[in-house]
Phi, psi and omega in degrees: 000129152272198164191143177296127211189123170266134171228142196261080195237161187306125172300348187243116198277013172268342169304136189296154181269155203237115172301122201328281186332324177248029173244008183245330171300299180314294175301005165264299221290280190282033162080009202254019158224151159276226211274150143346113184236142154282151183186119169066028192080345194233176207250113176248184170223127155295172207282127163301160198298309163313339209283001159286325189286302187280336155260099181294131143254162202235190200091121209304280219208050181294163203239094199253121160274152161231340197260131187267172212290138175267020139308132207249344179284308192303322175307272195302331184296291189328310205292271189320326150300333199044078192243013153216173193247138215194135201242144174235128167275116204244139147200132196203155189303318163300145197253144206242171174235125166223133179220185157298148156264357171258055182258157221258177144319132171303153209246164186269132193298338182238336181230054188038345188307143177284126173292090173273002121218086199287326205288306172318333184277300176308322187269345180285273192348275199308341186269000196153075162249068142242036144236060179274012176283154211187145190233125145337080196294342178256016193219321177070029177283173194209130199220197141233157191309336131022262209271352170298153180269113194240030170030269177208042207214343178207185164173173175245150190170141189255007200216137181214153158249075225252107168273083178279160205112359196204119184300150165334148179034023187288310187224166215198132167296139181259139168023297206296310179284354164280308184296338150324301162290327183285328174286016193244312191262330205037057155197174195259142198262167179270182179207125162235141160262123179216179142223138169196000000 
């Protein structure tokens, strides 16, 4: 099953992963997960007494579940769909890829032409990542797979902040929750809308 999910990761994919404990201590601290729930083995947080003030959604009249069903069958089905909003926290040393999958081509950093072929870069990379360097054929700029412009559809990272529940561009992290995050890494975090 999938789900729709804005995901929070350090805008610099080289950045050190940030210890669960002290990024799930940041987010209680300003309110935007409670307390730690199991669902499937694994550890989600529902949304904090805060998380409408720290997440904008945009759009006339969006329709935000927040309370998650207290049915332990319905928790899970719900949860692997994201049919309320709900948070899962990931870090980890490996630096990971995460995307949409009908997501378009990555655009090359210095003269935009679309990488057509990323998916082969990407699977070398992932098989043996150091060979992630990659040449532009049509500028001939020479980077790393990094450093391709995946827009807001893919990105690289070891520390993620996974919002399940919000459609592509539905919502947006506010000020208050960036400067949070930023206060963990001291560099500035992305925004992906993805399902997977």
């Amino acid at each position: 099953m999938t789900a729709h999910k804005l995901i929070l990761l350090p805008t610099d994919p080289t950045c050190p992963p940030v210890s669960t404990g002290q990024l799930t201590w940041k987010l209680q601290a300003i309110g935007l997960i409670g307390a730690a729930r199991e669902v499937n083995n694994d550890t989600f947080y529902p949304t904090g007494e805060h998380f409408l003030q720290l997440v904008t959604f945009l759009g006339c009249s969006p329709i935000i579940e927040l309370e998650p069903p207290s049915d332990p069958e319905m928790l899970a089905a719900d949860s692997a769909s994201g049919k309320f909003c709900h948070v899962f926290l990931s870090c980890s040393e490996t630096l990971r890829f995460r995307a949409d999958p009908c997501i378009p081509a990555p655009r090359c950093p210095a003269c935009r032409t679309a990488v057509t072929d990323w998916r082969t870069l990407l699977q070398a990379w992932q098989n043996n990542p150091a060979s992630g360097n990659w040449r532009c054929t049509h500028c001939e700029h020479t980077g790393h797979i990094t450093g391709l412009g995946f827009r807001k559809s893919a990105g690289f990272g070891r520390s993620f902040v996974e919002i399940r529940g919000i459609y592509p561009s539905e919502a947006v992290p506010g000020e208050a929750l960036l400067n949070a995050l930023k206060s963990l890494t001291h560099g500035d975090w992305s925004t992906l809308y993805i399902k997977e």
